[in-house]
Short mmCIF file of C-alpha atoms in Angstrom, two decimals:
data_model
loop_
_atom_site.label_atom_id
_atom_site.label_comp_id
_atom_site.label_asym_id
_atom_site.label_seq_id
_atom_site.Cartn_x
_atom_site.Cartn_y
_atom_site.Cartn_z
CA UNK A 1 -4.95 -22.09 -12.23
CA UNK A 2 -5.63 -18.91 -14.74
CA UNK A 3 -2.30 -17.84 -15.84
CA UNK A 4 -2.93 -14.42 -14.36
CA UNK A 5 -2.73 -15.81 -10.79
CA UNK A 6 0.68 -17.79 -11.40
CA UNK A 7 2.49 -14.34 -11.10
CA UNK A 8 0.75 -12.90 -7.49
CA UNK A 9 1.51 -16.39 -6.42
CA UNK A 10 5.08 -16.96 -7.22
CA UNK A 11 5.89 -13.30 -5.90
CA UNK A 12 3.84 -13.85 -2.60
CA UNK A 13 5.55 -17.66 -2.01
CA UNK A 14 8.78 -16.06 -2.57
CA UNK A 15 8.67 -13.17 -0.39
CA UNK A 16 7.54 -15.50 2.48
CA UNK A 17 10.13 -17.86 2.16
CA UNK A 18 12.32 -14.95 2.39
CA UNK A 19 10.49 -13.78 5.39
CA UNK A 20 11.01 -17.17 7.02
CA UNK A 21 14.55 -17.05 6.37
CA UNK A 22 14.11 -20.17 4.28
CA UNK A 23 17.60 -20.95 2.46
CA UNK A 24 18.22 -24.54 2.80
CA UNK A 25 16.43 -27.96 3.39
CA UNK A 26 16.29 -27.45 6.61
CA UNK A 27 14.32 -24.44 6.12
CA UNK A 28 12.04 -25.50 3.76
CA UNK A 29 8.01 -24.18 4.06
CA UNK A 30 5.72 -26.61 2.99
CA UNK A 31 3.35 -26.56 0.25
CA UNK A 32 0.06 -26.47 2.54
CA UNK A 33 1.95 -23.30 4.60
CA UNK A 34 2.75 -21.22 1.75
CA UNK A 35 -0.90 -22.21 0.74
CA UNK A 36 -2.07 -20.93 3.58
CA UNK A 37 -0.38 -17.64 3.40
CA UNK A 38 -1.57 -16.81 0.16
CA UNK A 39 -4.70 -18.15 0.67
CA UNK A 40 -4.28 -20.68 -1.96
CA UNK A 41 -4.73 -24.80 -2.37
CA UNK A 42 -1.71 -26.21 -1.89
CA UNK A 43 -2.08 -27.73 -5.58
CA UNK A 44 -1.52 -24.52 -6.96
CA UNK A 45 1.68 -23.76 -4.85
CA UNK A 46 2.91 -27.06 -6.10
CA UNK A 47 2.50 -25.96 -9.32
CA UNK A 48 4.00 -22.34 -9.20
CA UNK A 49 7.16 -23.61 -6.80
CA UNK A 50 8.09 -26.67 -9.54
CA UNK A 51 8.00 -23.38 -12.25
CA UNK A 52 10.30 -21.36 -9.81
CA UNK A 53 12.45 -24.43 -9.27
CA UNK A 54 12.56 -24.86 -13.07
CA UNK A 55 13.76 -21.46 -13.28
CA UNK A 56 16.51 -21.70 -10.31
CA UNK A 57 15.14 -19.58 -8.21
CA UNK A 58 14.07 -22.11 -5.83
CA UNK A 59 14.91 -25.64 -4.68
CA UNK A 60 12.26 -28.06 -3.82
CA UNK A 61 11.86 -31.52 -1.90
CA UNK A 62 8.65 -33.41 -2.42
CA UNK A 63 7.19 -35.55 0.57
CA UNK A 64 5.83 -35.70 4.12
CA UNK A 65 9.15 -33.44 5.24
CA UNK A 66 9.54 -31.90 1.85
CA UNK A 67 9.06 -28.05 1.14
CA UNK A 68 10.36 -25.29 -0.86
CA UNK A 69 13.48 -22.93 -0.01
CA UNK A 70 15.62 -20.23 -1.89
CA UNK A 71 18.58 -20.56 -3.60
CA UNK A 72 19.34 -16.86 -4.04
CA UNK A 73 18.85 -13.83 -1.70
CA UNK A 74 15.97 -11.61 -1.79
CA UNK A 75 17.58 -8.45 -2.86
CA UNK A 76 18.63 -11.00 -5.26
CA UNK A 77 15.72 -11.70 -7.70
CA UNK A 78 13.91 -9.46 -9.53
CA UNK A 79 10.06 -9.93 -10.48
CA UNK A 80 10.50 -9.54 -14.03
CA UNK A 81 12.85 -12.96 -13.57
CA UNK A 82 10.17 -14.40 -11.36
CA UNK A 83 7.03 -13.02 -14.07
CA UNK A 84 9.54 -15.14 -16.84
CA UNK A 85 10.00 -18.11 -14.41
CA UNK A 86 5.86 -18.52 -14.19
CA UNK A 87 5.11 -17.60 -18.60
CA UNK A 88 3.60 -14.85 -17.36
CA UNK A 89 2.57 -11.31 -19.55
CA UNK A 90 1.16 -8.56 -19.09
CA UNK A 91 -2.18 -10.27 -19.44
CA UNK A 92 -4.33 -7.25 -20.37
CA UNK A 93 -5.76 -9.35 -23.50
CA UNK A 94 -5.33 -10.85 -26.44
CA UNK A 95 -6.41 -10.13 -30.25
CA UNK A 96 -9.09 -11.68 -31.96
CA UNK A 97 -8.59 -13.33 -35.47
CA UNK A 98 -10.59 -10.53 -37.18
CA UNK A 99 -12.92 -11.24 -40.26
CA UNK A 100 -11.82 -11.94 -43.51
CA UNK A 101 -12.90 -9.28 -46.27
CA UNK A 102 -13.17 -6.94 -43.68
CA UNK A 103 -10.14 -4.24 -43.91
CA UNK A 104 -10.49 -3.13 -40.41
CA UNK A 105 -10.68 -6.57 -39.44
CA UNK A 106 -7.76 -7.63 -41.43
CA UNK A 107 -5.25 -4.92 -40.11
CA UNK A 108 -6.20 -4.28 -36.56
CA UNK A 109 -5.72 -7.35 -34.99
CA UNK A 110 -1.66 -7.10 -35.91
CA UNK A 111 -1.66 -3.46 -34.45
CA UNK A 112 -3.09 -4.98 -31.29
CA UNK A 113 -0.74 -7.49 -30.93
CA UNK A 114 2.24 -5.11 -31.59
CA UNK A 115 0.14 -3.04 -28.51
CA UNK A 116 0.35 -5.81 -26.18
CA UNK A 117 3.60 -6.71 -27.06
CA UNK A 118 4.61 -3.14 -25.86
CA UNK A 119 2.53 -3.21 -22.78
CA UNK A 120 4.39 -6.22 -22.35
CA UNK A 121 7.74 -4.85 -22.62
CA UNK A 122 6.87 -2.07 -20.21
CA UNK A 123 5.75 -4.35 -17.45
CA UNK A 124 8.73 -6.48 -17.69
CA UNK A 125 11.07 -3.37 -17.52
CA UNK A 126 9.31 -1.88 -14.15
CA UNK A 127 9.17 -5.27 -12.78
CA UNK A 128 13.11 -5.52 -13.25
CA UNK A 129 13.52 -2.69 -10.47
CA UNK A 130 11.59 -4.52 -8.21
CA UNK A 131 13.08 -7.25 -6.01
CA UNK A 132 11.14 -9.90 -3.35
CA UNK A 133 12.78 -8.27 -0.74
CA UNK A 134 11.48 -5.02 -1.89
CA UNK A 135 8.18 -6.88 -1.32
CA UNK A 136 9.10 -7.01 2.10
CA UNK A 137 9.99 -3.56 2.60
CA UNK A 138 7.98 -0.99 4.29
CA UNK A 139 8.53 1.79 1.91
CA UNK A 140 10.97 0.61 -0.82
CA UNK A 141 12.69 3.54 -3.40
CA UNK A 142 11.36 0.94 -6.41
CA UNK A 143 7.71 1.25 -5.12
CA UNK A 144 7.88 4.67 -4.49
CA UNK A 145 4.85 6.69 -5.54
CA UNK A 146 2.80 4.42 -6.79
CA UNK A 147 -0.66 3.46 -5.02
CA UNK A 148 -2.49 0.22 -4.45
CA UNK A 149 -3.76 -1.32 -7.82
CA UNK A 150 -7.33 -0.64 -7.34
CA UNK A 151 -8.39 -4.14 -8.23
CA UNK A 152 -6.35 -5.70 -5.38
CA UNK A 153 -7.77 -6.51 -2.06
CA UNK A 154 -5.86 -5.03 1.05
CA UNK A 155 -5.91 -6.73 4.77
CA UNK A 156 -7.71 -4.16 6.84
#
């Protein structure tokens, strides 16, 4: 899985946990349902929920009755904790080595990186005023104004 699609993932497995009022064993949504809401392979899910567990966020039980639930409300966890939980960034590139001789070359490639590591830093602090159950909300204050990212697809 590309580390760009760890993030959408986590947030979208979280939010319908949340959704299914999933907060205990009893509760738990199995990999191949959460799959299906995504639509993902339940591999994948696997993969992002042991992250989340890793990170607290979410308690997991492998097997035929197994699934994932939440340990903490929705209101609860932020996406920048859940973008953290996944080693996820910004992801809008990375530098090059640059040439060697070259002065351009030599120089840019640190300016880049100090670049990304402010885009970085700017994702992570809007993402901290966002919360899964803002996810769920129909018109949440910390989504206010802003329009659908024009490379996301949107259910007619």
């Amino acid at each position: 899985m590309s580390d760009s699609q760890r993030f959408p993932v986590a947030a979208h497995s979280l939010a319908y946990l949340a959704h299914k009022g999933a907060y205990s064993p009893a509760e738990a949504a199995p990999s191949a349902v959460l799959a299906a809401s995504v639509p993902t392979n339940p591999v994948v899910v696997r993969r992002v929920t042991a992250l989340l567990a890793k990170a607290g966020l979410i308690a997991t039980r492998p097997g035929a009755s197994g699934g994932a639930w939440l340990l903490r409300r929705p209101e609860d966890i932020r996406l920048d904790e859940v973008l953290k939980a996944v080693n996820g960034c910004a992801h809008i590139g990375s530098t090059p080595a640059g040439a060697r001789g070259c002065p351009v070359s030599e120089h840019i490639p640190r300016q880049v990186a100090k670049a990304l590591t402010a885009a970085d830093e700017a994702a992570t602090a809007a993402l901290s005023k966002i919360t899964i159950a803002d996810l769920l909300a129909e018109n949440p204050a910390s989504l206010a104004g802003f329009a659908l990212h024009k490379s996301c697809p949107v259910a007619a």
